[in-house]
mmCIF file of C-alpha atoms and ligand atoms in Angstrom:
data_model
loop_
_atom_site.group_PDB
_atom_site.id
_atom_site.type_symbol
_atom_site.label_atom_id
_atom_site.label_comp_id
_atom_site.label_asym_id
_atom_site.label_seq_id
_atom_site.Cartn_x
_atom_site.Cartn_y
_atom_site.Cartn_z
ATOM 1 C CA MET A 524 142.496 68.012 168.155
ATOM 2 C CA LEU A 525 141.347 67.230 164.632
ATOM 3 C CA GLN A 526 143.284 64.460 162.900
ATOM 4 C CA GLN A 527 142.529 65.755 159.436
ATOM 5 C CA PRO A 528 141.622 69.394 158.894
ATOM 6 C CA PRO A 529 138.533 69.835 156.694
ATOM 7 C CA PRO A 530 139.263 70.982 153.131
ATOM 8 C CA TRP A 531 137.663 74.395 153.731
ATOM 9 C CA TRP A 532 140.291 75.383 156.286
ATOM 10 C CA SER A 533 142.912 77.767 154.977
ATOM 11 C CA PRO A 534 146.080 75.643 154.880
ATOM 12 C CA VAL A 535 147.946 77.991 157.230
ATOM 13 C CA VAL A 536 145.420 77.292 160.001
ATOM 14 C CA ALA A 537 146.376 73.623 160.142
ATOM 15 C CA GLY A 538 149.907 74.665 161.072
ATOM 16 C CA LEU A 539 149.058 77.304 163.699
ATOM 17 C CA VAL A 540 150.328 76.671 167.232
ATOM 18 C CA PRO A 541 148.239 79.038 169.395
ATOM 19 C CA TYR A 542 149.367 80.622 172.657
ATOM 20 C CA VAL A 543 148.174 78.799 175.770
ATOM 21 C CA PRO A 544 147.258 81.274 178.533
ATOM 22 C CA GLY A 545 147.550 80.357 182.194
ATOM 23 C CA GLU A 546 144.555 78.580 183.691
ATOM 24 C CA GLN A 547 141.496 80.711 184.498
ATOM 25 C CA PRO A 548 139.727 78.373 186.910
ATOM 26 C CA LYS A 549 135.947 78.270 187.009
ATOM 27 C CA ILE A 550 135.922 77.339 190.693
ATOM 28 C CA GLU A 551 136.515 80.067 193.228
ATOM 29 C CA ARG A 552 138.475 80.053 196.471
ATOM 30 C CA LEU A 553 141.710 79.292 194.684
ATOM 31 C CA THR A 554 144.752 81.418 195.375
ATOM 32 C CA LYS A 555 145.506 82.488 191.844
ATOM 33 C CA LEU A 556 149.162 83.378 191.371
ATOM 34 C CA ASN A 557 149.564 82.044 187.823
ATOM 35 C CA THR A 558 148.730 84.783 185.298
ATOM 36 C CA ASN A 559 150.321 87.969 186.681
ATOM 37 C CA GLU A 560 147.047 89.756 187.223
ATOM 38 C CA ASN A 561 147.034 92.552 189.779
ATOM 39 C CA PRO A 562 145.680 91.282 193.126
ATOM 40 C CA TYR A 563 143.994 94.639 193.742
ATOM 41 C CA PRO A 564 140.786 95.780 192.032
ATOM 42 C CA PRO A 565 140.938 98.629 189.496
ATOM 43 C CA SER A 566 140.700 102.263 190.552
ATOM 44 C CA PRO A 567 137.195 103.047 191.891
ATOM 45 C CA ALA A 568 137.166 105.984 189.474
ATOM 46 C CA ALA A 569 137.608 103.552 186.561
ATOM 47 C CA VAL A 570 134.722 101.373 187.749
ATOM 48 C CA GLN A 571 132.567 104.472 188.145
ATOM 49 C CA ALA A 572 133.430 105.665 184.636
ATOM 50 C CA ILE A 573 132.569 102.247 183.158
ATOM 51 C CA ARG A 574 129.201 102.321 184.960
ATOM 52 C CA ALA A 575 128.464 105.764 183.575
ATOM 53 C CA ALA A 576 129.503 104.742 180.053
ATOM 54 C CA ALA A 577 127.188 101.713 180.227
ATOM 55 C CA THR A 578 124.159 103.971 180.453
ATOM 56 C CA ASP A 579 125.387 106.570 178.012
ATOM 57 C CA GLY A 580 125.173 105.673 174.349
ATOM 58 C CA LEU A 581 126.032 101.986 173.889
ATOM 59 C CA GLN A 582 123.810 102.001 170.805
ATOM 60 C CA LEU A 583 126.474 104.165 169.151
ATOM 61 C CA TYR A 584 129.853 103.049 167.862
ATOM 62 C CA PRO A 585 132.801 104.205 169.955
ATOM 63 C CA ASP A 586 135.341 106.774 168.739
ATOM 64 C CA PRO A 587 137.394 104.732 166.215
ATOM 65 C CA ASP A 588 140.516 106.724 167.175
ATOM 66 C CA ALA A 589 139.933 106.536 170.953
ATOM 67 C CA SER A 590 141.266 110.099 171.028
ATOM 68 C CA ALA A 591 140.296 110.764 174.647
ATOM 69 C CA LEU A 592 142.430 107.846 175.805
ATOM 70 C CA ARG A 593 145.331 108.606 173.470
ATOM 71 C CA ARG A 594 145.359 112.195 174.717
ATOM 72 C CA VAL A 595 145.682 111.078 178.357
ATOM 73 C CA ILE A 596 148.457 108.617 177.497
ATOM 74 C CA ALA A 597 150.278 111.211 175.376
ATOM 75 C CA ALA A 598 150.129 113.771 178.185
ATOM 76 C CA ARG A 599 151.432 111.296 180.749
ATOM 77 C CA HIS A 600 154.454 110.414 178.622
ATOM 78 C CA GLY A 601 155.129 113.876 177.201
ATOM 79 C CA LEU A 602 154.252 112.837 173.634
ATOM 80 C CA ALA A 603 151.973 114.106 170.862
ATOM 81 C CA LEU A 604 148.577 112.549 170.179
ATOM 82 C CA ASP A 605 149.794 110.956 166.942
ATOM 83 C CA GLU A 606 152.695 109.305 168.736
ATOM 84 C CA VAL A 607 150.255 107.026 170.602
ATOM 85 C CA PHE A 608 148.435 103.926 169.346
ATOM 86 C CA VAL A 609 145.865 101.969 171.383
ATOM 87 C CA GLY A 610 144.490 98.463 170.996
ATOM 88 C CA ASN A 611 142.419 95.676 172.469
ATOM 89 C CA GLY A 612 145.019 94.615 175.011
ATOM 90 C CA SER A 613 148.715 94.902 174.285
ATOM 91 C CA ASP A 614 148.541 91.457 172.678
ATOM 92 C CA GLU A 615 146.565 93.007 169.829
ATOM 93 C CA VAL A 616 149.016 95.911 169.637
ATOM 94 C CA LEU A 617 151.875 93.401 169.436
ATOM 95 C CA ALA A 618 150.108 91.431 166.700
ATOM 96 C CA HIS A 619 149.654 94.565 164.578
ATOM 97 C CA ALA A 620 153.282 95.526 165.168
ATOM 98 C CA PHE A 621 154.523 92.115 164.018
ATOM 99 C CA PHE A 622 152.465 92.482 160.861
ATOM 100 C CA ALA A 623 153.515 96.090 160.286
ATOM 101 C CA PHE A 624 157.272 95.851 160.894
ATOM 102 C CA PHE A 625 158.691 92.346 160.941
ATOM 103 C CA GLN A 626 157.772 90.922 157.547
ATOM 104 C CA GLN A 627 161.133 91.719 155.955
ATOM 105 C CA SER A 628 161.831 89.511 152.929
ATOM 106 C CA GLY A 629 162.191 86.351 154.959
ATOM 107 C CA ALA A 630 164.872 87.721 157.315
ATOM 108 C CA PRO A 631 164.461 86.395 160.858
ATOM 109 C CA LEU A 632 163.086 88.411 163.756
ATOM 110 C CA LEU A 633 165.327 88.281 166.834
ATOM 111 C CA PHE A 634 164.211 87.800 170.437
ATOM 112 C CA PRO A 635 165.599 86.000 173.508
ATOM 113 C CA ASP A 636 165.228 82.221 173.763
ATOM 114 C CA ILE A 637 163.348 82.685 177.025
ATOM 115 C CA THR A 638 160.727 85.407 176.790
ATOM 116 C CA TYR A 639 156.994 85.976 176.318
ATOM 117 C CA SER A 640 155.859 82.909 174.390
ATOM 118 C CA PHE A 641 153.302 84.819 172.327
ATOM 119 C CA TYR A 642 156.099 86.232 170.116
ATOM 120 C CA LYS A 643 156.601 82.866 168.425
ATOM 121 C CA VAL A 644 152.850 82.532 167.967
ATOM 122 C CA TYR A 645 152.613 85.817 166.026
ATOM 123 C CA CYS A 646 155.562 84.698 163.915
ATOM 124 C CA GLY A 647 153.617 81.535 163.087
ATOM 125 C CA LEU A 648 150.468 83.488 162.276
ATOM 126 C CA TYR A 649 152.227 85.863 159.866
ATOM 127 C CA GLY A 650 154.847 83.476 158.511
ATOM 128 C CA ILE A 651 157.726 85.466 160.043
ATOM 129 C CA PRO A 652 160.900 83.407 160.576
ATOM 130 C CA TYR A 653 162.726 84.029 163.864
ATOM 131 C CA ASP A 654 166.063 83.350 165.531
ATOM 132 C CA THR A 655 166.303 83.181 169.287
ATOM 133 C CA VAL A 656 169.217 84.792 171.101
ATOM 134 C CA PRO A 657 170.041 82.818 174.253
ATOM 135 C CA LEU A 658 169.880 84.468 177.663
ATOM 136 C CA ASP A 659 173.157 84.113 179.559
ATOM 137 C CA ASP A 660 173.582 81.395 182.192
ATOM 138 C CA GLN A 661 171.988 83.637 184.821
ATOM 139 C CA LEU A 662 168.952 84.057 182.547
ATOM 140 C CA ARG A 663 169.807 87.670 181.724
ATOM 141 C CA VAL A 664 169.432 89.267 178.290
ATOM 142 C CA ASP A 665 172.804 88.975 176.527
ATOM 143 C CA VAL A 666 173.248 92.193 174.590
ATOM 144 C CA GLU A 667 176.609 91.078 173.155
ATOM 145 C CA ALA A 668 174.873 88.110 171.561
ATOM 146 C CA PHE A 669 172.423 90.556 169.979
ATOM 147 C CA ALA A 670 175.390 92.620 168.781
ATOM 148 C CA ARG A 671 176.788 89.541 167.006
ATOM 149 C CA ALA A 672 173.388 88.824 165.425
ATOM 150 C CA ALA A 673 173.106 92.415 164.199
ATOM 151 C CA GLY A 674 175.690 91.699 161.503
ATOM 152 C CA GLN A 675 173.378 89.217 159.754
ATOM 153 C CA PRO A 676 170.180 89.983 157.830
ATOM 154 C CA ASN A 677 167.323 90.289 160.318
ATOM 155 C CA ALA A 678 163.805 91.685 160.574
ATOM 156 C CA GLY A 679 164.277 93.564 163.853
ATOM 157 C CA VAL A 680 164.203 92.909 167.580
ATOM 158 C CA VAL A 681 161.534 92.263 170.189
ATOM 159 C CA ILE A 682 162.565 92.587 173.787
ATOM 160 C CA ALA A 683 160.386 92.409 176.899
ATOM 161 C CA SER A 684 161.662 94.692 179.665
ATOM 162 C CA PRO A 685 161.165 93.556 182.351
ATOM 163 C CA ASN A 686 161.507 90.201 180.632
ATOM 164 C CA ALA A 687 158.935 87.469 181.151
ATOM 165 C CA PRO A 688 159.086 85.076 182.874
ATOM 166 C CA THR A 689 162.460 85.998 184.370
ATOM 167 C CA GLY A 690 161.567 89.466 185.729
ATOM 168 C CA GLU A 691 164.794 91.177 184.623
ATOM 169 C CA GLY A 692 164.404 94.867 183.767
ATOM 170 C CA LEU A 693 166.941 96.141 181.241
ATOM 171 C CA PRO A 694 168.854 99.369 181.866
ATOM 172 C CA LEU A 695 168.068 102.151 179.389
ATOM 173 C CA ALA A 696 171.674 101.989 178.173
ATOM 174 C CA THR A 697 171.037 98.421 176.975
ATOM 175 C CA ILE A 698 167.894 99.457 175.101
ATOM 176 C CA GLU A 699 169.817 102.330 173.508
ATOM 177 C CA ARG A 700 172.581 99.959 172.455
ATOM 178 C CA LEU A 701 169.984 97.758 170.724
ATOM 179 C CA LEU A 702 168.433 100.794 169.023
ATOM 180 C CA GLN A 703 171.854 101.759 167.666
ATOM 181 C CA LEU A 704 172.836 98.215 166.660
ATOM 182 C CA PHE A 705 169.570 97.761 164.763
ATOM 183 C CA ALA A 706 169.205 101.313 163.428
ATOM 184 C CA GLN A 707 167.716 100.088 160.119
ATOM 185 C CA ARG A 708 165.080 97.938 161.831
ATOM 186 C CA LEU A 709 162.326 98.394 164.392
ATOM 187 C CA VAL A 710 163.147 97.587 168.010
ATOM 188 C CA LEU A 711 159.957 96.752 169.922
ATOM 189 C CA VAL A 712 160.222 97.067 173.712
ATOM 190 C CA ASP A 713 157.361 95.276 175.472
ATOM 191 C CA GLU A 714 156.950 97.007 178.841
ATOM 192 C CA ALA A 715 154.004 95.038 180.213
ATOM 193 C CA TYR A 716 155.624 95.023 183.683
ATOM 194 C CA VAL A 717 157.644 98.241 183.679
ATOM 195 C CA ASP A 718 155.544 99.979 186.353
ATOM 196 C CA PHE A 719 156.747 97.511 188.998
ATOM 197 C CA GLY A 720 160.267 98.922 189.133
ATOM 198 C CA GLY A 721 161.645 98.855 185.588
ATOM 199 C CA GLU A 722 163.156 101.736 183.610
ATOM 200 C CA SER A 723 160.846 102.781 180.778
ATOM 201 C CA ALA A 724 162.159 103.503 177.283
ATOM 202 C CA MET A 725 159.410 106.131 176.721
ATOM 203 C CA SER A 726 162.003 108.879 177.187
ATOM 204 C CA LEU A 727 163.887 107.562 174.124
ATOM 205 C CA VAL A 728 160.955 107.851 171.701
ATOM 206 C CA GLY A 729 161.920 111.388 170.626
ATOM 207 C CA ARG A 730 165.471 110.364 169.759
ATOM 208 C CA TYR A 731 165.004 107.003 168.036
ATOM 209 C CA PRO A 732 162.727 106.724 164.988
ATOM 210 C CA ASN A 733 163.062 102.906 165.099
ATOM 211 C CA LEU A 734 161.657 102.504 168.629
ATOM 212 C CA LEU A 735 158.192 101.254 169.586
ATOM 213 C CA VAL A 736 157.346 100.995 173.292
ATOM 214 C CA VAL A 737 154.325 98.829 174.165
ATOM 215 C CA GLN A 738 152.516 98.957 177.514
ATOM 216 C CA THR A 739 149.298 97.537 178.946
ATOM 217 C CA LEU A 740 146.655 98.459 181.511
ATOM 218 C CA SER A 741 146.267 94.757 182.367
ATOM 219 C CA LYS A 742 148.908 94.546 185.048
ATOM 220 C CA SER A 743 149.803 97.782 186.836
ATOM 221 C CA ARG A 744 146.334 99.316 186.298
ATOM 222 C CA SER A 745 144.434 96.157 187.374
ATOM 223 C CA LEU A 746 142.391 96.080 184.152
ATOM 224 C CA ALA A 747 143.204 92.699 182.584
ATOM 225 C CA GLY A 748 139.471 92.143 182.083
ATOM 226 C CA LEU A 749 138.946 95.386 180.150
ATOM 227 C CA ARG A 750 141.561 94.685 177.399
ATOM 228 C CA VAL A 751 143.480 97.888 176.826
ATOM 229 C CA GLY A 752 147.060 98.228 175.634
ATOM 230 C CA PHE A 753 149.008 100.981 173.914
ATOM 231 C CA ALA A 754 152.172 101.737 172.013
ATOM 232 C CA CYS A 755 154.273 104.868 171.650
ATOM 233 C CA GLY A 756 156.654 105.768 168.864
ATOM 234 C CA GLN A 757 157.380 108.487 166.326
ATOM 235 C CA ARG A 758 154.653 109.387 163.832
ATOM 236 C CA PRO A 759 155.727 107.154 160.915
ATOM 237 C CA VAL A 760 155.821 104.150 163.264
ATOM 238 C CA ILE A 761 152.355 104.896 164.628
ATOM 239 C CA GLU A 762 151.023 105.497 161.123
ATOM 240 C CA ALA A 763 152.017 101.969 160.104
ATOM 241 C CA LEU A 764 150.095 100.572 163.073
ATOM 242 C CA GLU A 765 147.051 102.712 162.228
ATOM 243 C CA ARG A 766 147.058 101.373 158.671
ATOM 244 C CA VAL A 767 147.071 97.774 159.896
ATOM 245 C CA LYS A 768 144.431 98.438 162.545
ATOM 246 C CA ASN A 769 142.129 100.198 160.093
ATOM 247 C CA SER A 770 142.476 97.257 157.720
ATOM 248 C CA PHE A 771 141.386 94.875 160.466
ATOM 249 C CA ASN A 772 138.938 96.434 162.946
ATOM 250 C CA SER A 773 137.936 100.095 163.137
ATOM 251 C CA TYR A 774 136.691 99.817 166.725
ATOM 252 C CA PRO A 775 139.035 97.642 168.785
ATOM 253 C CA LEU A 776 138.254 99.592 171.967
ATOM 254 C CA ASP A 777 134.635 99.746 173.020
ATOM 255 C CA ARG A 778 132.983 102.621 174.880
ATOM 256 C CA LEU A 779 133.372 100.978 178.288
ATOM 257 C CA ALA A 780 137.050 100.269 177.701
ATOM 258 C CA ILE A 781 137.818 103.820 176.606
ATOM 259 C CA ALA A 782 135.966 105.324 179.576
ATOM 260 C CA GLY A 783 137.522 102.971 182.133
ATOM 261 C CA ALA A 784 141.012 103.318 180.724
ATOM 262 C CA VAL A 785 140.885 107.134 180.717
ATOM 263 C CA ALA A 786 139.795 107.191 184.355
ATOM 264 C CA ALA A 787 142.408 104.602 185.360
ATOM 265 C CA MET A 788 145.207 106.553 183.670
ATOM 266 C CA GLN A 789 144.091 109.714 185.485
ATOM 267 C CA ASP A 790 144.052 108.128 188.956
ATOM 268 C CA GLU A 791 147.760 108.476 189.593
ATOM 269 C CA ALA A 792 147.374 108.220 193.392
ATOM 270 C CA TYR A 793 145.662 104.816 193.254
ATOM 271 C CA PHE A 794 148.171 103.593 190.678
ATOM 272 C CA ASP A 795 151.116 104.548 192.901
ATOM 273 C CA GLN A 796 149.541 103.041 195.994
ATOM 274 C CA THR A 797 148.780 99.645 194.419
ATOM 275 C CA ARG A 798 152.002 99.221 192.480
ATOM 276 C CA GLN A 799 153.990 100.165 195.587
ATOM 277 C CA ALA A 800 152.047 97.553 197.567
ATOM 278 C CA VAL A 801 152.876 94.909 194.957
ATOM 279 C CA MET A 802 156.580 95.839 194.985
ATOM 280 C CA ASN A 803 156.724 95.768 198.796
ATOM 281 C CA THR A 804 155.029 92.376 198.901
ATOM 282 C CA ARG A 805 157.434 91.073 196.245
ATOM 283 C CA GLU A 806 160.490 91.990 198.306
ATOM 284 C CA GLY A 807 159.046 90.324 201.415
ATOM 285 C CA LEU A 808 158.034 87.195 199.513
ATOM 286 C CA ALA A 809 161.459 86.894 197.884
ATOM 287 C CA LEU A 810 163.110 86.837 201.321
ATOM 288 C CA GLN A 811 160.689 84.204 202.622
ATOM 289 C CA LEU A 812 161.237 82.012 199.557
ATOM 290 C CA GLU A 813 165.015 82.319 199.945
ATOM 291 C CA ASP A 814 164.634 81.264 203.579
ATOM 292 C CA MET A 815 162.991 78.082 202.305
ATOM 293 C CA GLY A 816 165.929 77.366 200.015
ATOM 294 C CA PHE A 817 164.539 78.773 196.760
ATOM 295 C CA GLU A 818 166.782 80.645 194.355
ATOM 296 C CA VAL A 819 164.906 83.816 193.422
ATOM 297 C CA LEU A 820 165.900 85.834 190.360
ATOM 298 C CA PRO A 821 165.948 89.608 190.933
ATOM 299 C CA SER A 822 162.568 90.899 189.711
ATOM 300 C CA GLN A 823 161.327 94.284 188.542
ATOM 301 C CA ALA A 824 157.946 92.751 187.713
ATOM 302 C CA ASN A 825 154.813 91.636 189.570
ATOM 303 C CA PHE A 826 156.060 88.059 189.735
ATOM 304 C CA VAL A 827 159.130 86.164 190.877
ATOM 305 C CA PHE A 828 160.873 83.392 188.966
ATOM 306 C CA VAL A 829 162.237 80.770 191.330
ATOM 307 C CA ARG A 830 163.755 77.320 191.512
ATOM 308 C CA HIS A 831 164.453 74.964 194.384
ATOM 309 C CA PRO A 832 167.654 72.930 194.109
ATOM 310 C CA GLY A 833 166.129 70.037 196.050
ATOM 311 C CA HIS A 834 162.634 69.768 194.569
ATOM 312 C CA ASP A 835 161.216 69.241 191.091
ATOM 313 C CA ALA A 836 159.377 72.366 189.915
ATOM 314 C CA LYS A 837 156.491 70.570 188.254
ATOM 315 C CA ALA A 838 155.967 68.439 191.355
ATOM 316 C CA ILE A 839 155.828 71.570 193.509
ATOM 317 C CA ALA A 840 153.286 73.168 191.148
ATOM 318 C CA THR A 841 151.120 70.037 191.232
ATOM 319 C CA ALA A 842 151.286 69.854 195.025
ATOM 320 C CA LEU A 843 150.405 73.537 195.300
ATOM 321 C CA ARG A 844 147.416 73.047 193.035
ATOM 322 C CA ALA A 845 146.170 70.239 195.264
ATOM 323 C CA LYS A 846 146.254 72.802 198.084
ATOM 324 C CA GLY A 847 144.347 75.349 196.006
ATOM 325 C CA VAL A 848 147.298 77.532 195.009
ATOM 326 C CA LEU A 849 147.969 78.132 191.294
ATOM 327 C CA VAL A 850 151.431 79.112 190.031
ATOM 328 C CA ARG A 851 152.841 78.839 186.505
ATOM 329 C CA HIS A 852 155.179 76.074 185.377
ATOM 330 C CA PHE A 853 156.559 76.027 181.820
ATOM 331 C CA SER A 854 157.599 72.674 180.356
ATOM 332 C CA LEU A 855 160.263 74.359 178.249
ATOM 333 C CA PRO A 856 164.011 73.838 177.817
ATOM 334 C CA ARG A 857 166.215 75.629 180.394
ATOM 335 C CA ILE A 858 163.305 76.689 182.629
ATOM 336 C CA ASP A 859 161.434 73.461 183.386
ATOM 337 C CA GLN A 860 162.847 73.554 186.917
ATOM 338 C CA HIS A 861 161.540 77.058 187.542
ATOM 339 C CA LEU A 862 158.195 78.370 188.741
ATOM 340 C CA ARG A 863 156.727 81.777 188.004
ATOM 341 C CA ILE A 864 154.779 83.091 190.965
ATOM 342 C CA SER A 865 152.623 86.204 190.570
ATOM 343 C CA ILE A 866 152.686 88.646 193.473
ATOM 344 C CA GLY A 867 149.359 88.517 195.287
ATOM 345 C CA THR A 868 148.117 90.396 198.310
ATOM 346 C CA PRO A 869 150.119 89.817 201.515
ATOM 347 C CA GLU A 870 147.355 87.402 202.553
ATOM 348 C CA GLN A 871 147.589 85.392 199.314
ATOM 349 C CA CYS A 872 151.366 85.251 199.585
ATOM 350 C CA GLY A 873 150.968 84.021 203.164
ATOM 351 C CA ILE A 874 148.773 81.159 201.916
ATOM 352 C CA LEU A 875 151.420 80.324 199.300
ATOM 353 C CA VAL A 876 154.258 80.342 201.838
ATOM 354 C CA ASP A 877 152.327 78.123 204.282
ATOM 355 C CA ALA A 878 151.518 75.658 201.497
ATOM 356 C CA LEU A 879 155.141 75.585 200.324
ATOM 357 C CA ARG A 880 156.381 74.968 203.878
ATOM 358 C CA GLU A 881 154.124 71.908 204.111
ATOM 359 C CA ILE A 882 155.169 70.620 200.687
ATOM 360 C CA LEU A 883 158.904 71.015 201.284
ATOM 361 C CA ALA A 884 158.774 69.522 204.809
HETATM 362 C C1 LIG B 150 150.608 90.222 179.992
HETATM 363 C C2 LIG B 150 151.578 90.499 178.890
HETATM 364 C C3 LIG B 150 151.171 91.056 177.686
HETATM 365 C C4 LIG B 150 149.720 91.179 177.278
HETATM 366 O O1 LIG B 150 148.963 91.974 177.985
HETATM 367 P P1 LIG B 150 147.488 92.340 177.533
HETATM 368 O O2 LIG B 150 147.544 93.822 177.451
HETATM 369 O O3 LIG B 150 146.621 91.834 178.621
HETATM 370 O O4 LIG B 150 147.176 91.722 176.199
HETATM 371 C C5 LIG B 150 152.110 91.414 176.754
HETATM 372 N N1 LIG B 150 153.412 91.164 176.958
HETATM 373 C C6 LIG B 150 153.848 90.582 178.084
HETATM 374 C C7 LIG B 150 155.292 90.335 178.255
HETATM 375 C C8 LIG B 150 152.942 90.215 179.069
HETATM 376 O O5 LIG B 150 153.359 89.583 180.144
#
């Protein structure tokens, strides 16, 4: 870290606190259960489409509107083309949404105290104040606490469902309650993990003009490396995102990404097979972890959030790493005794369980 920023830095940069992603190790042969990637490769049809796109016109700019991809997403969710926005990973979509909707005369944005840590980073980038709404003592989203906050000036709500890193999927009734409580503000529902058993709010888009639902192809479509995310909402919401995007980068999705994402979205059979495998493995792993004395929060995501009453979480993570198994530990208030473990293949989870047995013995 620089002690003294050079005078040519914009002052705001000196104060930025960037997001720190989970480790992407350069050495292989590690069992990588720390960044919620899908353990299965992408659809073979997606790989084939990327190969074909690589030899077909890379000298040309891609479609700035990525219409082919937006059409496939719109059809899948029963929406119109102009109710869909796409971006370079859902992180970019989220960043544009924060810029487009949450700069509201200094009123604070609301999100849970324990949630995706990138939300605070975007607030820092755009100078958006925020208030956190504590999860209840079982680490569940506390909608009554949001109801109390709704009476005060605020810039809107961001909610991850399923939440990260707890794994709790919110019932649609809870999302609807938030949409009604915050009817004058945007409610952003980040559904990065919804395909692993959560209830999607896509069906509410037609009825709530203040709803934006954000999803990604990084997790359930096994395409974290391709960087494709999308958002759905009514036309005026999408138009705001388009204005921001077209003031920033006309071509956030390249030709390979558009081709691969279209093919992945069309391969429904592969999608169902792999997400079902992940969910089955999750249920088996949860039982094995409970057998070892872990407390496992109910999860609708491709990870479990666990703690062991008799062992320090950071010590377990360090011991696992020494055995070549990566999991995620957050040195944060309330959750520093928890570990987030991504669901791997049955074989990877077997390696994890064997390593944990040795460590706890
Ligand atoms: C992984 C994740 C994202 C970002 O996904 P990308 O599309 O890969 O940028 C967004 N929100 C949550 C809650 C996530 O866990």
